[in-house]
Tab-separated table of C-alpha atoms in Angstrom:
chain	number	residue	atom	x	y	z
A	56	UNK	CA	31.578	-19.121	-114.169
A	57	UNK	CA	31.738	-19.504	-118.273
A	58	UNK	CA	30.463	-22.710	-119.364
A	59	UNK	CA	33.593	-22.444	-121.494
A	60	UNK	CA	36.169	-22.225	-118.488
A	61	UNK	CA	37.403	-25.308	-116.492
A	62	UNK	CA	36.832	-25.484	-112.648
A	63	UNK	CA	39.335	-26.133	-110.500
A	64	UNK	CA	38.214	-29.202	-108.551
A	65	UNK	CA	39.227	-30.158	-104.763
A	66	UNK	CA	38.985	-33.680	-103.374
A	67	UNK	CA	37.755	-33.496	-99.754
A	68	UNK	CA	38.303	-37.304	-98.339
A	69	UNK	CA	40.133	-39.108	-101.218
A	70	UNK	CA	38.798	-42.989	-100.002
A	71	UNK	CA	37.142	-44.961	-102.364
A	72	UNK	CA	34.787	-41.974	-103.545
A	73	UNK	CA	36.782	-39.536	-103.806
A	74	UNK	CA	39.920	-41.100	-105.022
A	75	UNK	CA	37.851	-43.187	-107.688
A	76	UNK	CA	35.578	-39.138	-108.932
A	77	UNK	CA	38.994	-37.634	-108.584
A	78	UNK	CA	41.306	-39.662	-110.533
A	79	UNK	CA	38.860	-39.936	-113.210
A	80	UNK	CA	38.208	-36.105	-113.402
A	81	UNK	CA	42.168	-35.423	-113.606
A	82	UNK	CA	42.114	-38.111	-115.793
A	83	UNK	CA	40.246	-36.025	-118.115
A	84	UNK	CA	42.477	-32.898	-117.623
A	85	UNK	CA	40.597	-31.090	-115.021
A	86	UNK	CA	42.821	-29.456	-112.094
A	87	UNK	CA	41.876	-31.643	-109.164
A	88	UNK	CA	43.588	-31.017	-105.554
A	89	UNK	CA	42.972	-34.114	-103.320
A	90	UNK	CA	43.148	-33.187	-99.277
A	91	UNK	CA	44.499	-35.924	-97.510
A	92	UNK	CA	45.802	-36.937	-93.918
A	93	UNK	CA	46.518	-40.487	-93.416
A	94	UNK	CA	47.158	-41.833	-97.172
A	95	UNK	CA	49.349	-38.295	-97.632
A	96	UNK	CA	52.383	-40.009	-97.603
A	97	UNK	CA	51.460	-42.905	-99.452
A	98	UNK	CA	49.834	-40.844	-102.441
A	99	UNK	CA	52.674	-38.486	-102.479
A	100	UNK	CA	54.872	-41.336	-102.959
A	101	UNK	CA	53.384	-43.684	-105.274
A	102	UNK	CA	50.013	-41.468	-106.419
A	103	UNK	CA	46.402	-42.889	-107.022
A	104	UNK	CA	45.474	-45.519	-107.960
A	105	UNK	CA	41.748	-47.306	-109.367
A	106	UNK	CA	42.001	-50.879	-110.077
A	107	UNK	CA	38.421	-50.402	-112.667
A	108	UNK	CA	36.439	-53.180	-113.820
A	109	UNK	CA	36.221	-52.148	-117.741
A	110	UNK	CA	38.998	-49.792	-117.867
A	111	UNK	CA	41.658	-51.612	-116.134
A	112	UNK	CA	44.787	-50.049	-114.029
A	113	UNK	CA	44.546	-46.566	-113.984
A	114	UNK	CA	47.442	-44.417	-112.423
A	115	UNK	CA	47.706	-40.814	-111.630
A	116	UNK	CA	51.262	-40.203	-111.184
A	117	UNK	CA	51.410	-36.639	-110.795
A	118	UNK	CA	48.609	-35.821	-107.088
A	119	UNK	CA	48.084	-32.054	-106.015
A	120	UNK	CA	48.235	-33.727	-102.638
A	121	UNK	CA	47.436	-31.248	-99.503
A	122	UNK	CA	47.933	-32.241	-96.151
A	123	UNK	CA	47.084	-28.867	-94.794
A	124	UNK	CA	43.724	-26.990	-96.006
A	125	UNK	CA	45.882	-23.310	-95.563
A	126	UNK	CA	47.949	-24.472	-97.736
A	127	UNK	CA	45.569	-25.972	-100.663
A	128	UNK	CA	44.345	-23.864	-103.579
A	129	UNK	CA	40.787	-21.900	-103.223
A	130	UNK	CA	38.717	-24.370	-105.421
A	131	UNK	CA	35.544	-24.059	-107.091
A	132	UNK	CA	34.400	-27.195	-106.599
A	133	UNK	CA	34.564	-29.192	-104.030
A	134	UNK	CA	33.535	-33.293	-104.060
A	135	UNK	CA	33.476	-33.933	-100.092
A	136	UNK	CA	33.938	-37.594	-100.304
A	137	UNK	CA	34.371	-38.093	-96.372
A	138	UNK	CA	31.889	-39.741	-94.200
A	139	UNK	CA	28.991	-37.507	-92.661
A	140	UNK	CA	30.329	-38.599	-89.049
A	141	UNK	CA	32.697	-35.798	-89.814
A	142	UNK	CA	30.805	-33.151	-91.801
A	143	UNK	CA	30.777	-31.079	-88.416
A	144	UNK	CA	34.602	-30.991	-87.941
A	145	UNK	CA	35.330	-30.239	-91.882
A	146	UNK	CA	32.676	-27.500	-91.778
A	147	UNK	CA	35.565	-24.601	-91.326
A	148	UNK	CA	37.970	-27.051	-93.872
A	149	UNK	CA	35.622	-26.599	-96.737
A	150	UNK	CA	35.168	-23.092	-95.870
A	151	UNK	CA	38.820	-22.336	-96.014
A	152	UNK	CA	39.401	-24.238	-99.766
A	153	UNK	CA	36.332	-22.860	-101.228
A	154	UNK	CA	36.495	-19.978	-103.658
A	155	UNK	CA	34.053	-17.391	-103.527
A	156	UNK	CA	30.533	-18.982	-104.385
A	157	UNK	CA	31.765	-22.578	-104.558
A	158	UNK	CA	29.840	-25.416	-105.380
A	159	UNK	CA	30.293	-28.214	-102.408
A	160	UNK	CA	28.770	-31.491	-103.570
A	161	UNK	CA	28.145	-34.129	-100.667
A	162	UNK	CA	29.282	-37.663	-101.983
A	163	UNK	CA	27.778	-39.148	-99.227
A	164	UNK	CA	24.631	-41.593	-98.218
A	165	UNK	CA	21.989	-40.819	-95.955
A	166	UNK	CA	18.992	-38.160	-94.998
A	167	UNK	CA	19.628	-34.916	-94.193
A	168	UNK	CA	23.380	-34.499	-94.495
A	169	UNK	CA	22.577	-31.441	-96.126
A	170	UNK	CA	20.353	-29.750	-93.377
A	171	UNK	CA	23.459	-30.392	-90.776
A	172	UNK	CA	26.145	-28.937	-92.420
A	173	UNK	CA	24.007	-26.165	-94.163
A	174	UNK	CA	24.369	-23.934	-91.275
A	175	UNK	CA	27.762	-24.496	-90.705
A	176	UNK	CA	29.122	-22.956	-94.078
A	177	UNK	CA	28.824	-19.450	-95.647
A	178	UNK	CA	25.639	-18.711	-97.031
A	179	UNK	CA	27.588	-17.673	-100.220
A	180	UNK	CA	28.387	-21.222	-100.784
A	181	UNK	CA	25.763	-23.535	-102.870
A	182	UNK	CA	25.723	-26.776	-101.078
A	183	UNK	CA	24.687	-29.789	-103.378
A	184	UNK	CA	24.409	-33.670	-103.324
A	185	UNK	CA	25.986	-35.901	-105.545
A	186	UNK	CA	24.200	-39.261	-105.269
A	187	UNK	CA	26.629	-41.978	-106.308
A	188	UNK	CA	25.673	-45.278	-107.259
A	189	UNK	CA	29.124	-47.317	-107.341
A	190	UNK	CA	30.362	-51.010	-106.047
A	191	UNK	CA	33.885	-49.572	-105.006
A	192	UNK	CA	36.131	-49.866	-102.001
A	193	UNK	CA	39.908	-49.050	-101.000
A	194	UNK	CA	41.744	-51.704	-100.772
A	195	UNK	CA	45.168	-49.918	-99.532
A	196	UNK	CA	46.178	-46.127	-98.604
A	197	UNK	CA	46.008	-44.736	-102.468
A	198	UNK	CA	44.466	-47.765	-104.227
A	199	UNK	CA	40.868	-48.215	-104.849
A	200	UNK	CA	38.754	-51.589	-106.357
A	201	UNK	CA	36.407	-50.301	-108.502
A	202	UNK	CA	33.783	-53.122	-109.424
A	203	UNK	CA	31.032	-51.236	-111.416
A	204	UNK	CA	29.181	-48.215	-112.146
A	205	UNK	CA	29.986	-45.018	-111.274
A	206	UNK	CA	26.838	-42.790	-111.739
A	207	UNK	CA	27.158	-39.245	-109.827
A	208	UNK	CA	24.245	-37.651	-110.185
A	209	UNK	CA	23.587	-33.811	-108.774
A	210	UNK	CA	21.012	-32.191	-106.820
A	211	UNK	CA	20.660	-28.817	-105.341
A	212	UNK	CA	20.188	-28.027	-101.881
A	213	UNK	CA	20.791	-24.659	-101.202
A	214	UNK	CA	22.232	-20.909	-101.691
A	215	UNK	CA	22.615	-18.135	-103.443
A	216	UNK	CA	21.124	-19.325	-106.896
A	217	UNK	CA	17.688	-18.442	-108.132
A	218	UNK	CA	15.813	-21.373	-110.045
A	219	UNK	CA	16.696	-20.215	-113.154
A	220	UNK	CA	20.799	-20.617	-112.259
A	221	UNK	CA	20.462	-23.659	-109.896
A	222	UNK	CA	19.195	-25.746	-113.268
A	223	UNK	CA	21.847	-24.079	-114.958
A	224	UNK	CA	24.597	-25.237	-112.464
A	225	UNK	CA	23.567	-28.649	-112.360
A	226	UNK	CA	23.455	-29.104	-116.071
A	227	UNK	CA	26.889	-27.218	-116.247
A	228	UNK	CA	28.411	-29.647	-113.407
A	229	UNK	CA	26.804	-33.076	-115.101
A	230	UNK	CA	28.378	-32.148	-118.092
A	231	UNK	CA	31.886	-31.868	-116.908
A	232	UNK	CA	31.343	-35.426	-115.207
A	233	UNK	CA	30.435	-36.674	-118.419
A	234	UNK	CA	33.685	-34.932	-119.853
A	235	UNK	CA	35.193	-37.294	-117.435
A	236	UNK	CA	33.874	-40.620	-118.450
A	237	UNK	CA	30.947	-40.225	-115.318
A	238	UNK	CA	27.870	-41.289	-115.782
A	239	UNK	CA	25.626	-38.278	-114.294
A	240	UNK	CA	22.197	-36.443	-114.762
A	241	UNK	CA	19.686	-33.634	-112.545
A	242	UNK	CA	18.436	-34.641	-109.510
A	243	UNK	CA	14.986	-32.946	-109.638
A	244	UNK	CA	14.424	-33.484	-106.049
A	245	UNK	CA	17.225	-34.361	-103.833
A	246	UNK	CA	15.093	-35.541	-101.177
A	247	UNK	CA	13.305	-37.871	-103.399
A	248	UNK	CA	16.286	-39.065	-104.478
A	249	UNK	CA	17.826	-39.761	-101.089
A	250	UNK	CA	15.256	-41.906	-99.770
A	251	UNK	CA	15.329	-44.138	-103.225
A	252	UNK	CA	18.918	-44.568	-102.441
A	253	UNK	CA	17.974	-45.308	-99.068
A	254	UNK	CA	16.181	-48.646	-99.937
A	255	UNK	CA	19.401	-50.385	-100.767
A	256	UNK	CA	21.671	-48.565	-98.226
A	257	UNK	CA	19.615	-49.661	-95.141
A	258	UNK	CA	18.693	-53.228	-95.488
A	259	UNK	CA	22.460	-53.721	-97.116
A	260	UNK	CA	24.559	-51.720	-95.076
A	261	UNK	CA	23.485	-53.562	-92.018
A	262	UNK	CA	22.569	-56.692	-92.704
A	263	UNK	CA	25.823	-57.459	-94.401
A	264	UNK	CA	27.046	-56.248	-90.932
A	265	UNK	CA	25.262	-58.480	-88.747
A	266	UNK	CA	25.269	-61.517	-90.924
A	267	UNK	CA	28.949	-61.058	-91.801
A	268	UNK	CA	27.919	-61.661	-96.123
A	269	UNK	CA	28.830	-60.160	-98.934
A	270	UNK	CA	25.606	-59.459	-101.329
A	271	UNK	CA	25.738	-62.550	-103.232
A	272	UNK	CA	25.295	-64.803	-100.096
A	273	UNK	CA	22.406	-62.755	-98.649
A	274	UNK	CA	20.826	-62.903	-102.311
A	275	UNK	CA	20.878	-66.491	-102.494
A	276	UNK	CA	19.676	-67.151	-99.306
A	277	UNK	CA	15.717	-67.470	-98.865
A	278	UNK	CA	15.646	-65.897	-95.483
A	279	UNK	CA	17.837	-63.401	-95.953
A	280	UNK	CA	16.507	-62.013	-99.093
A	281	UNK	CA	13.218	-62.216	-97.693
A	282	UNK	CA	14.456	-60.316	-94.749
A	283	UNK	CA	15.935	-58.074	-97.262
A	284	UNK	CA	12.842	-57.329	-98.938
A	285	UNK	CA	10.753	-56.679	-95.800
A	286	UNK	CA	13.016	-53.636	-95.000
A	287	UNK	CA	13.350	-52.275	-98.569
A	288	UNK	CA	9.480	-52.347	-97.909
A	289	UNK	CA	9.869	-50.166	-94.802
A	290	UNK	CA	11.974	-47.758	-96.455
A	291	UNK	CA	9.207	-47.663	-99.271
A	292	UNK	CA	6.537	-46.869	-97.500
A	293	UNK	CA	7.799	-44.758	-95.058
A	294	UNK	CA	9.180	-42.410	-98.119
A	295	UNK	CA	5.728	-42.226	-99.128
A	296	UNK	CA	4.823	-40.995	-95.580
A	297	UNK	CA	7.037	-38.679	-95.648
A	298	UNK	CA	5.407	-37.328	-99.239
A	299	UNK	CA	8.151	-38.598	-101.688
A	300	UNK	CA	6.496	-41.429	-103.882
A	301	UNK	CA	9.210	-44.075	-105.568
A	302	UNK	CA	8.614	-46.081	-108.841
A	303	UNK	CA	6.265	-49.082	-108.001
A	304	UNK	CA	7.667	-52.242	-107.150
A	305	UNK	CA	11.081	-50.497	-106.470
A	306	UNK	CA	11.976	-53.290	-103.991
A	307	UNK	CA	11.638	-55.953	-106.233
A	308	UNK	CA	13.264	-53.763	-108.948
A	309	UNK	CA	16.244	-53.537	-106.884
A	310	UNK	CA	16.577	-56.731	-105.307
A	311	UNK	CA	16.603	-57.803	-109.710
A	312	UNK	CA	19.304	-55.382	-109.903
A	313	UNK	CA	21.321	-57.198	-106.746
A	314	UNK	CA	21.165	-60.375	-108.276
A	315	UNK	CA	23.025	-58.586	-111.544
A	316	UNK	CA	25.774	-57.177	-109.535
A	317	UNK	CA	29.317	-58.895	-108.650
A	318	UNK	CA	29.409	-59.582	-105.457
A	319	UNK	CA	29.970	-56.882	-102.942
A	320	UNK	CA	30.543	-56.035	-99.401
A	321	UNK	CA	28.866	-52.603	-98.224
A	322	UNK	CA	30.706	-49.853	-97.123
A	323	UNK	CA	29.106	-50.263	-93.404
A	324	UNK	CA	30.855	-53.617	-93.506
A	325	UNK	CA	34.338	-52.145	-93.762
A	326	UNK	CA	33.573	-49.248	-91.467
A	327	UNK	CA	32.986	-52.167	-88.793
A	328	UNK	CA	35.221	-54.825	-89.611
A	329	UNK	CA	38.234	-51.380	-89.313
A	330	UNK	CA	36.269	-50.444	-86.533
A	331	UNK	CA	35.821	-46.915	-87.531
A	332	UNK	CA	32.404	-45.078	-86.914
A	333	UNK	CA	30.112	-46.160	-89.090
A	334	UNK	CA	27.039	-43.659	-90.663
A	335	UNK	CA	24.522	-45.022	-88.280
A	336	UNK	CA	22.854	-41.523	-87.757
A	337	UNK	CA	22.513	-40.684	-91.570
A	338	UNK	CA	21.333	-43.741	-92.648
A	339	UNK	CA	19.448	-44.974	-89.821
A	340	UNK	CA	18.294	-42.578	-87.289
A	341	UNK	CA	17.509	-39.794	-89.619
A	342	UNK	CA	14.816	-41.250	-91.437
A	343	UNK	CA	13.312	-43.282	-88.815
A	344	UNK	CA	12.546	-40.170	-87.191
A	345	UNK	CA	11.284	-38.718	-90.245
A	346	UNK	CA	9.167	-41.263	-90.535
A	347	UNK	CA	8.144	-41.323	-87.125
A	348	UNK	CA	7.108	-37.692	-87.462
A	349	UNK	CA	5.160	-38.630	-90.091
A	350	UNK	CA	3.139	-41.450	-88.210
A	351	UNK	CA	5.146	-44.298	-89.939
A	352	UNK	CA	6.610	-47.111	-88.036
A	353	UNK	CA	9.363	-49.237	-89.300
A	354	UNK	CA	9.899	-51.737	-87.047
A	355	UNK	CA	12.501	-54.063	-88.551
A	356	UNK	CA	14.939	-50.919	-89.770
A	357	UNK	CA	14.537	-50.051	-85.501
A	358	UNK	CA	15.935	-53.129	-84.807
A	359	UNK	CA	18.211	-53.012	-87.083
A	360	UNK	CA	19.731	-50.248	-86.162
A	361	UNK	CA	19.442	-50.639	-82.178
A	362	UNK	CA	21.606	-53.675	-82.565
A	363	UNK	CA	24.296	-51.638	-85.207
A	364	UNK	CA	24.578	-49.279	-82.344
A	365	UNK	CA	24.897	-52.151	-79.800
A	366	UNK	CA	27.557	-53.645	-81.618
A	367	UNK	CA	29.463	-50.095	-82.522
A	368	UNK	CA	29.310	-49.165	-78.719
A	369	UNK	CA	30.881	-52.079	-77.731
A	370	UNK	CA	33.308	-52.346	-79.790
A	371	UNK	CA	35.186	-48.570	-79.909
């Protein structure tokens, strides 16, 4: 596609992710479609909404609001803001809104989300990750909190593209966030990238679970930060393991850039406290196999995520 023509953007899972990179992006005059099920009604009605920390209200009026993927426009584009507990079962979904060579971008956390749903799409797709780092949440069918940032930064995974066009994608598609008031830049090496993300996500995600905190608590807490700390270091090391190296003291660097934030409760929080399945296997199990296969143990992340899965078997 010309660097001078406009995609046309779909929205797969408009929650806090994708309703907060959606809005924005129609915001900024791109054609977005949103695919929704249960806030359909709801968005149809009374359209999106992003309650933004340094912007303020910000109201879409006007949705392209699907509730049926036959029915939605063949995109070029497509932001899959869903959870990765579903990526199987919208496999055939983004299939059937993609236009010939779509990009699909995986808004999601984890290790390996790409490798599953690779082989589920056509191999005329390019398959991406968009790496967001954003305090955000939805606070009611349509309406999302944002509390700051907003970075979306791309990575290629896989497809048709030779080297030469995959740099030339990802520049193209950073600059159209930035057209959109998104912070965003090339993700050299996705995989790399994903386990740097990874140091926050795991010792955060759960521990906010199983301690019932928002960050600020656990922050100010001597045990729990130290706690905190010990499994960033797990994540650390076990990246380097695995062959990615991080910036040096990236634990500490974080935990700095914690204490900076407003206070926040993780997205693993909500998934529990709603009871809805939370992304134990992409944030957990993933890479402590990876870095099991690598000969790296990390003992505290195991228990941390044998007693997740305790606690989200007993209570679905």
């Amino acid at each position: 596609m010309s660097a001078s023509v406009r995609p046309r953007i779909g929205i797969i899972g408009t929650g806090a992710i994708g309703g907060y990179y959606g809005l924005m992006l129609a915001r900024a005059g791109f054609e977005v479609h949103f695919l929704l099920r249960s806030e359909y009604e709801a968005v149809v009605r009374a359209g999106l909404h992003v309650q933004h920390a340094q912007l303020g209200e910000l109201h879409l009026a006007q949705v392209n609001a699907w509730r049926d993927p036959a029915d939605m426009p063949a995109c070029d584009w497509l932001l899959v803001g869903a959870k990765t507990t579903s990526n199987i079962e919208l496999a055939p979904v983004i299939a059937r809104v993609a236009a010939p060579g779509a990009k699909v971008v995986l808004l999601q956390n984890g290790l390996g989300v790409e490798d599953e749903l690779r082989p589920l799409l056509p191999d005329s797709l390019h398959l991406l990750g968009g790496l967001c780092f954003i305090c955000a949440h939805r606070e009611a069918p349509g309406v999302v909190v944002h509390q700051s940032q907003g970075v979306c930064n791309l990575g290629y995974h896989s497809g048709p593209a030779t080297a030469e066009e995959r740099q030339s994608l990802l520049e193209q598609g950073v600059a159209w966030l930035r057209e959109a008031g998104i912070e965003s830049s090339v993700i050299a090496d996705l995989v790399q990238a994903r386990w740097q993300k990874l140091v926050w996500n795991v010792p955060f995600n759960g521990v906010s679970v199983l301690l019932a905190s928002s960050t600020r608590p656990l922050m100010t807490s001597p045990d729990s930060r130290a706690l905190l700390e010990a499994l960033m270091q797990e994540v650390v090391d076990a990246a380097q393991a695995c062959g990615y190296r991080l910036p040096d003291n990236y634990a500490q660097k974080l935990l700095a850039y914690t204490d900076r934030m407003p206070d926040y409760l993780p997205s693993m929080y909500h998934d529990f406290a709603q009871r809805r399945p939370a992304e134990l296997p992409a944030i957990y199990a993933a890479p402590l196999a990876a870095a099991e296969a690598a000969g790296q143990l990390m003992p505290r992340v195991r228990m941390l995520y044998q007693t997740l899965s305790f606690l989200q078997g007993r209570d679905q």
